[in-house]
């Protein structure tokens, strides 16, 4: 005769390895090895499940004792516990009945608050194998208990109290700092005390503005004022970094002592750091503020001979060549020393780094195709470098009556240095340069050209080239090649240019 389920001799009530049976009113914590047997034996309504556990053992599958902590009984044999019990559910020839899975789910949900962490992990894994949905009540209950068992995370340490200058330095030193945090920078700068604004902090600020093309007057004026106030404590290597954003961002500060201060620093430091000296002069050249006294010094034979033997000789000669061009074109009253012709090198022998890095975003290719279809390949030159070393996006040769001429039949270069008298009548052709003004050629506000771009256009104009700018806003508004060709036709016709019957 079959024994009642609750009798001591019942197989379902037989204690299993690792189980802990609790008395009335006590909590119990079954080990993972016996959790399922205890759960199933505790409910008289779960006879179908306990029957599954009494099936003869099957061959072990991928869930073994090494992963889930099952223990084999003495003398060998298959492992017992929830892994093996639920394995039997999985390996039955017919599919497990939905009612069986529901009984199992409810049984575990009711008892999981008293499970230990190992038991919860076993139940989570096997419930997933049995196909219980991740957002269902069983998985949610187990996951909630798992999180409850995790040790609490220690509270994050309180951030140190940072003053204005310290906050400014921390923000500028963070690699994830946002690109356009002007208001945050302005607030930190305004809250800083004078002694907190160290050269290191101001150099970080200057480098940040220059790197991200942020033409923020309030911050630039603060750098200019700091430079004037701290003049006696600053050497030229620090000054070159503080002056960099002014030339790059094409910004002349309102601080009246800015230029006199730089002239005094150059006079004091020029012989100590040659590269820093020419870097400062390069920034001032972009601002059209070249001091005569400093030019006399860097063009002197002593300075040139000194830098010729340094590791930076080539880049210094390139900068001196650009400064000499600025003297030639912009300072007619200068009567001092000049860079000897044998020391001159091309200013920009290759495209600028930003143009090479962003070439896939450039409009140059589509403009070139528009000009090819509009004029023909023989009537323009692309990426031509003209003396003394300025690159041109597109160059046209135009007769005195406005006809676009084949470029290869003409000398595309205008003489440099420019002749003091008008060109001879045998060479009446005008050179027209189409200049792409891409988005990254401007400060972040999109209205002011960067100093290097403004310098190039200014010098090309002073050399006699007629410039036709093509702003990025206008290029981006053209939808497809036909619209672009129409745009280019209007631009060229506005200059009085004429070409073939239908424009190619």
XYZ file of C-alpha atoms in Angstrom:
504
model
C 0.000 0.000 0.000
C 1.324 3.419 -0.949
C 2.316 5.556 1.992
C 0.766 8.994 2.492
C 2.974 11.774 1.275
C 3.693 13.207 4.684
C 4.824 9.982 6.449
C 8.414 9.791 7.604
C 9.142 6.836 5.391
C 7.961 8.555 2.263
C 10.655 8.796 -0.344
C 9.657 12.372 -1.160
C 10.319 13.405 2.457
C 13.640 11.591 2.711
C 16.329 14.156 3.531
C 18.710 14.741 0.679
C 22.355 15.577 0.771
C 23.001 19.120 1.899
C 19.353 19.921 2.832
C 18.503 21.723 6.043
C 14.988 21.045 7.378
C 13.495 23.738 9.588
C 11.008 23.414 12.379
C 7.700 25.264 12.719
C 8.152 29.002 12.415
C 11.817 28.692 11.384
C 13.329 29.709 8.069
C 15.170 27.145 6.013
C 17.977 27.493 3.489
C 18.331 24.490 1.214
C 21.694 23.929 -0.398
C 21.680 24.129 -4.201
C 22.229 20.361 -4.372
C 18.874 19.553 -2.735
C 16.750 22.688 -3.228
C 14.369 21.235 -5.783
C 13.702 17.993 -3.904
C 12.842 19.903 -0.723
C 10.610 22.336 -2.606
C 8.759 19.586 -4.406
C 8.348 17.463 -1.308
C 6.958 20.442 0.647
C 3.856 20.741 -1.527
C 1.258 17.986 -1.717
C -0.105 19.528 -4.919
C 3.219 18.993 -6.719
C 3.145 15.240 -7.047
C 3.772 15.448 -10.778
C 7.026 17.331 -10.177
C 8.283 15.087 -7.421
C 7.563 12.148 -9.684
C 9.967 13.589 -12.199
C 12.691 13.593 -9.578
C 12.156 9.904 -8.925
C 12.798 8.967 -12.552
C 15.897 6.867 -13.147
C 18.923 9.118 -13.701
C 19.852 9.997 -17.236
C 23.275 10.580 -18.772
C 24.745 13.891 -17.632
C 24.677 16.702 -20.173
C 26.418 20.052 -20.301
C 25.303 20.998 -16.779
C 27.815 19.214 -14.594
C 29.050 19.357 -11.045
C 32.024 21.550 -11.855
C 29.829 24.480 -12.855
C 26.973 24.343 -10.378
C 28.535 22.812 -7.310
C 26.723 19.427 -7.377
C 28.192 16.706 -5.239
C 28.229 13.053 -6.161
C 27.251 10.653 -3.419
C 29.929 8.347 -1.947
C 30.796 5.571 -4.311
C 30.065 7.560 -7.459
C 26.762 7.825 -9.301
C 24.920 10.711 -10.860
C 24.720 14.086 -9.091
C 21.605 14.962 -7.161
C 19.876 18.271 -6.584
C 18.211 20.962 -8.711
C 20.620 20.579 -11.587
C 19.848 16.908 -12.056
C 16.174 17.330 -11.220
C 15.603 20.035 -13.772
C 17.830 18.211 -16.220
C 15.260 15.470 -16.127
C 12.609 18.028 -16.980
C 14.639 19.119 -19.953
C 15.531 15.617 -21.181
C 12.089 14.005 -21.059
C 11.148 12.552 -24.487
C 7.768 14.336 -24.511
C 7.692 18.103 -23.862
C 7.169 19.169 -20.269
C 3.558 20.065 -19.609
C 2.800 23.748 -19.180
C 1.019 22.993 -15.910
C 4.194 21.343 -14.598
C 6.256 24.415 -15.441
C 3.666 26.681 -13.823
C 3.707 24.613 -10.622
C 7.498 24.768 -10.562
C 7.458 28.534 -11.163
C 5.004 29.251 -8.357
C 6.842 26.943 -5.988
C 10.175 28.719 -6.530
C 8.637 32.212 -6.367
C 7.034 31.480 -2.984
C 10.243 30.115 -1.465
C 13.042 32.099 -3.136
C 13.243 34.707 -0.313
C 14.807 31.998 1.860
C 17.312 30.757 -0.779
C 21.004 31.451 -0.527
C 22.874 33.128 -3.390
C 24.116 29.857 -4.909
C 20.606 28.450 -5.069
C 19.340 31.611 -6.737
C 22.072 31.399 -9.376
C 21.183 27.768 -10.122
C 17.484 28.613 -10.420
C 18.184 31.547 -12.739
C 20.262 29.451 -15.100
C 17.916 26.489 -15.232
C 14.799 28.664 -15.527
C 16.389 30.234 -18.601
C 17.075 26.776 -20.031
C 13.452 25.796 -19.451
C 12.322 28.787 -21.529
C 10.858 31.018 -18.830
C 10.704 34.583 -20.267
C 13.281 37.055 -18.958
C 10.558 39.551 -18.040
C 8.228 36.929 -16.523
C 7.384 36.662 -12.807
C 9.826 33.800 -12.093
C 12.900 35.451 -13.621
C 11.973 38.845 -12.144
C 11.571 37.357 -8.658
C 14.888 35.522 -8.873
C 16.705 38.558 -10.297
C 15.290 40.767 -7.544
C 16.533 38.330 -4.914
C 19.936 38.110 -6.606
C 20.337 41.884 -6.483
C 19.185 41.886 -2.851
C 21.950 39.406 -1.958
C 24.700 41.479 -3.586
C 26.943 43.359 -1.157
C 26.052 47.045 -1.069
C 28.301 49.306 -3.105
C 30.357 51.703 -1.013
C 29.164 55.271 -1.430
C 31.273 57.260 -3.900
C 33.813 59.485 -2.221
C 32.694 63.030 -1.838
C 34.331 65.211 -4.497
C 36.796 67.685 -3.092
C 35.640 71.246 -2.875
C 37.197 72.928 -5.883
C 37.573 76.649 -6.230
C 37.175 78.524 -9.501
C 40.725 78.029 -10.777
C 40.801 74.393 -9.705
C 37.456 73.706 -11.375
C 38.733 75.364 -14.522
C 41.856 73.197 -14.547
C 39.909 70.024 -13.793
C 37.443 70.691 -16.600
C 40.122 71.558 -19.156
C 42.173 68.483 -18.211
C 39.243 66.091 -18.662
C 39.415 64.275 -22.046
C 35.612 64.011 -22.155
C 35.079 67.714 -21.661
C 32.379 69.057 -23.990
C 33.379 70.955 -27.081
C 31.381 74.119 -26.405
C 31.255 74.773 -22.666
C 31.709 78.561 -22.850
C 29.315 79.372 -20.029
C 30.880 76.786 -17.724
C 34.345 78.159 -18.446
C 33.230 81.752 -17.984
C 31.583 80.947 -14.642
C 34.656 79.074 -13.365
C 36.908 81.905 -14.494
C 34.727 84.536 -12.833
C 34.720 82.617 -9.533
C 38.508 82.143 -9.497
C 40.730 84.259 -7.325
C 43.766 85.925 -8.953
C 46.245 83.613 -7.222
C 44.394 80.569 -8.588
C 44.892 81.582 -12.226
C 48.321 80.057 -12.709
C 50.200 79.960 -16.032
C 49.350 76.264 -16.304
C 45.611 76.934 -16.001
C 45.710 79.770 -18.534
C 47.754 77.694 -20.999
C 45.141 74.924 -20.765
C 42.420 77.473 -21.444
C 44.302 78.939 -24.424
C 44.938 75.496 -25.918
C 41.294 74.516 -25.469
C 40.029 77.620 -27.265
C 42.503 77.183 -30.128
C 41.877 73.435 -30.526
C 38.109 73.781 -30.695
C 38.047 77.096 -32.619
C 36.108 78.799 -29.809
C 36.217 82.553 -30.437
C 34.909 83.578 -27.017
C 35.827 87.252 -26.371
C 35.422 87.126 -22.583
C 37.835 84.220 -22.230
C 40.320 85.635 -24.734
C 40.315 88.978 -22.952
C 41.010 87.181 -19.672
C 44.076 85.511 -21.237
C 45.295 88.862 -22.619
C 44.878 90.537 -19.219
C 46.684 87.671 -17.470
C 49.572 87.985 -19.912
C 49.909 91.722 -19.239
C 49.666 91.366 -15.454
C 52.088 88.435 -15.247
C 54.547 89.730 -17.868
C 57.587 89.650 -15.589
C 56.994 86.013 -14.565
C 56.374 84.582 -18.051
C 59.013 83.262 -20.427
C 58.591 83.075 -24.188
C 57.781 79.347 -24.171
C 54.686 80.018 -22.058
C 53.834 83.201 -23.950
C 53.768 81.403 -27.315
C 51.030 79.109 -25.959
C 49.044 82.006 -24.502
C 49.212 83.979 -27.776
C 48.322 81.012 -30.022
C 44.488 81.359 -29.846
C 44.578 85.054 -30.785
C 46.235 84.406 -34.147
C 44.330 81.183 -34.839
C 40.959 82.727 -33.993
C 41.752 86.015 -35.757
C 41.033 88.023 -32.606
C 42.795 91.267 -31.633
C 42.187 91.841 -27.896
C 40.901 95.115 -26.530
C 43.614 95.085 -23.857
C 45.694 98.142 -24.810
C 48.916 96.859 -23.259
C 48.731 93.521 -25.104
C 51.009 94.492 -28.010
C 53.529 96.577 -26.001
C 53.777 93.703 -23.524
C 54.557 91.187 -26.281
C 57.178 93.491 -27.786
C 58.945 93.730 -24.429
C 58.848 89.960 -23.963
C 60.234 89.398 -27.481
C 63.026 91.874 -26.872
C 63.918 90.099 -23.622
C 63.527 86.476 -24.709
C 64.183 86.373 -28.471
C 67.730 85.048 -28.180
C 66.823 82.437 -25.556
C 64.121 80.432 -27.369
C 64.253 80.877 -31.184
C 61.297 78.602 -31.986
C 59.064 80.260 -29.373
C 60.058 83.648 -30.778
C 59.001 82.835 -34.350
C 55.814 81.172 -33.064
C 54.837 84.395 -31.310
C 55.617 86.375 -34.466
C 53.504 83.950 -36.539
C 50.497 84.632 -34.321
C 51.080 88.364 -34.604
C 51.482 88.052 -38.370
C 47.984 86.558 -38.595
C 46.736 89.598 -36.662
C 48.646 92.049 -38.916
C 50.556 93.321 -35.859
C 54.235 92.695 -36.627
C 56.673 94.674 -34.429
C 59.579 96.125 -36.446
C 62.140 95.615 -33.698
C 61.471 91.874 -33.441
C 61.632 91.528 -37.249
C 65.045 93.207 -37.288
C 66.235 90.618 -34.790
C 64.907 87.421 -36.445
C 66.154 88.467 -39.900
C 69.633 89.281 -38.578
C 72.507 87.027 -39.731
C 73.289 86.095 -36.124
C 69.769 84.753 -35.451
C 69.598 82.925 -38.793
C 73.000 81.285 -38.247
C 71.987 80.315 -34.729
C 68.776 78.539 -35.759
C 70.386 76.832 -38.776
C 72.079 74.320 -36.506
C 69.013 73.468 -34.386
C 66.598 70.512 -34.819
C 63.856 73.013 -35.718
C 65.837 74.646 -38.528
C 63.426 73.732 -41.354
C 60.247 74.844 -39.624
C 61.918 78.061 -38.449
C 63.020 78.815 -42.033
C 59.446 78.194 -43.216
C 58.078 80.607 -40.636
C 60.737 83.171 -41.501
C 59.806 82.801 -45.188
C 56.182 83.552 -44.338
C 57.220 86.536 -42.196
C 59.329 87.824 -45.080
C 56.292 87.537 -47.379
C 54.235 89.522 -44.869
C 56.917 92.206 -44.786
C 56.989 92.331 -48.591
C 53.211 92.592 -48.980
C 52.003 94.362 -45.841
C 54.808 96.566 -44.500
C 55.920 98.924 -47.249
C 57.579 101.160 -44.664
C 59.904 98.461 -43.350
C 63.577 99.174 -44.159
C 65.342 96.623 -41.977
C 66.944 93.268 -42.628
C 65.167 90.685 -44.787
C 65.472 86.951 -45.159
C 68.179 86.181 -47.757
C 66.824 84.593 -50.916
C 68.969 81.476 -50.439
C 67.302 80.888 -47.038
C 63.732 81.079 -48.364
C 61.660 77.898 -48.656
C 58.046 77.271 -49.810
C 55.647 78.359 -47.082
C 53.104 75.525 -47.323
C 54.597 72.702 -49.427
C 51.582 70.437 -48.833
C 47.887 70.784 -47.898
C 47.177 71.742 -44.315
C 46.576 68.964 -41.791
C 42.915 69.859 -41.251
C 42.207 69.724 -44.982
C 43.863 66.310 -45.286
C 41.969 64.985 -42.271
C 38.571 66.211 -43.519
C 38.980 65.667 -47.242
C 35.988 63.296 -47.369
C 33.756 66.130 -46.121
C 35.124 68.670 -48.598
C 33.164 70.101 -51.534
C 36.273 70.121 -53.701
C 35.449 67.038 -55.767
C 31.932 68.117 -56.717
C 33.087 71.665 -57.489
C 35.828 70.217 -59.716
C 33.253 68.138 -61.586
C 30.993 71.168 -61.954
C 33.848 73.224 -63.430
C 34.821 70.374 -65.744
C 31.318 70.161 -67.188
C 30.909 73.935 -67.238
C 34.252 75.059 -68.648
C 36.135 71.991 -69.804
C 39.218 70.424 -68.245
C 41.651 72.703 -70.078
C 40.285 75.930 -68.589
C 41.070 75.509 -64.893
C 43.830 74.131 -62.665
C 43.157 72.429 -59.358
C 45.391 72.474 -56.252
C 48.031 74.657 -57.841
C 50.648 76.140 -55.487
C 51.725 79.628 -56.501
C 54.870 81.456 -55.309
C 55.850 81.964 -52.548
C 54.028 78.784 -51.559
C 50.279 79.397 -51.201
C 47.921 76.690 -52.446
C 44.894 77.565 -54.580
C 41.795 75.402 -54.844
C 40.988 76.328 -58.476
C 42.730 78.833 -60.758
C 41.417 80.363 -64.009
C 43.142 82.574 -66.555
C 40.876 85.286 -67.961
C 41.550 87.635 -70.873
C 41.016 91.393 -70.703
C 37.613 90.956 -72.362
C 36.499 88.338 -69.817
C 37.043 85.140 -71.836
C 38.208 82.132 -69.872
C 41.474 80.965 -71.488
C 43.058 77.512 -71.533
C 45.308 77.523 -68.478
C 48.061 75.422 -70.010
C 48.526 77.965 -72.790
C 49.206 80.672 -70.174
C 51.640 81.181 -67.344
C 49.332 80.580 -64.370
C 51.668 82.310 -61.922
C 51.811 86.005 -61.232
C 55.335 87.282 -60.552
C 56.525 87.323 -56.969
C 57.531 89.690 -55.536
C 54.845 91.722 -57.289
C 56.093 94.238 -59.841
C 55.810 97.847 -58.870
C 54.589 98.818 -62.343
C 51.511 97.460 -64.161
C 51.971 94.291 -66.188
C 53.040 94.663 -69.808
C 50.342 94.666 -72.416
C 51.598 91.352 -73.775
C 50.329 89.628 -70.612
C 46.899 91.107 -69.937
C 45.363 87.924 -68.518
C 43.899 88.073 -65.037
C 44.249 85.140 -62.636
C 41.057 84.249 -60.796
C 41.302 81.979 -57.759
C 38.206 80.113 -56.543
C 38.633 79.634 -52.797
C 36.580 76.996 -50.995
C 35.560 78.225 -47.568
C 34.707 74.987 -45.801
C 33.016 74.856 -42.419
C 36.278 74.058 -40.604
C 37.994 77.086 -42.163
C 35.988 79.267 -39.756
C 35.880 79.772 -36.028
C 33.146 77.799 -34.310
C 30.673 80.655 -34.772
C 30.884 80.137 -38.562
C 31.359 83.841 -39.335
C 35.058 84.651 -38.844
C 37.764 82.974 -40.927
C 40.586 81.364 -39.010
C 43.742 83.437 -38.942
C 45.719 81.172 -41.293
C 42.923 81.244 -43.900
C 42.456 84.970 -43.671
C 46.233 85.441 -44.050
C 46.362 83.300 -47.202
C 43.462 85.110 -48.855
C 44.880 88.483 -47.864
C 48.297 87.721 -49.335
C 46.908 86.225 -52.564
C 44.880 89.381 -53.060
C 47.931 91.578 -52.438
C 49.890 89.531 -54.990
C 47.330 90.398 -57.674
C 45.047 87.356 -57.773
C 41.319 88.009 -58.015
C 39.532 85.923 -55.375
C 36.147 84.287 -55.748
C 35.148 82.796 -52.350
C 32.737 79.847 -52.298
C 31.239 79.781 -48.751
C 30.199 76.468 -47.257
C 26.632 77.695 -46.575
C 26.096 78.292 -50.298
C 27.750 75.023 -51.329
C 25.725 72.988 -48.825
C 22.465 74.485 -50.125
C 23.015 73.107 -53.643
C 21.091 69.895 -54.275
C 22.986 67.853 -56.794
C 25.336 68.609 -59.659
C 22.849 70.476 -61.913
C 22.131 73.021 -59.170
C 25.833 73.358 -58.406
C 26.630 74.044 -62.076
C 23.981 76.741 -62.148
C 25.455 78.239 -58.956
C 28.987 78.271 -60.391
C 27.729 79.802 -63.654
C 26.107 82.669 -61.743
C 29.254 83.219 -59.667
C 31.529 83.361 -62.722
C 29.174 85.514 -64.766
C 28.968 87.997 -61.888
C 32.699 88.596 -62.417
C 32.098 89.255 -66.131
C 33.567 85.936 -67.274
C 32.560 84.350 -70.581
C 33.254 80.939 -72.071
C 31.924 78.528 -74.761
C 28.445 78.762 -76.352
C 26.722 76.686 -73.706
C 29.412 76.611 -71.079
C 30.640 73.108 -71.919
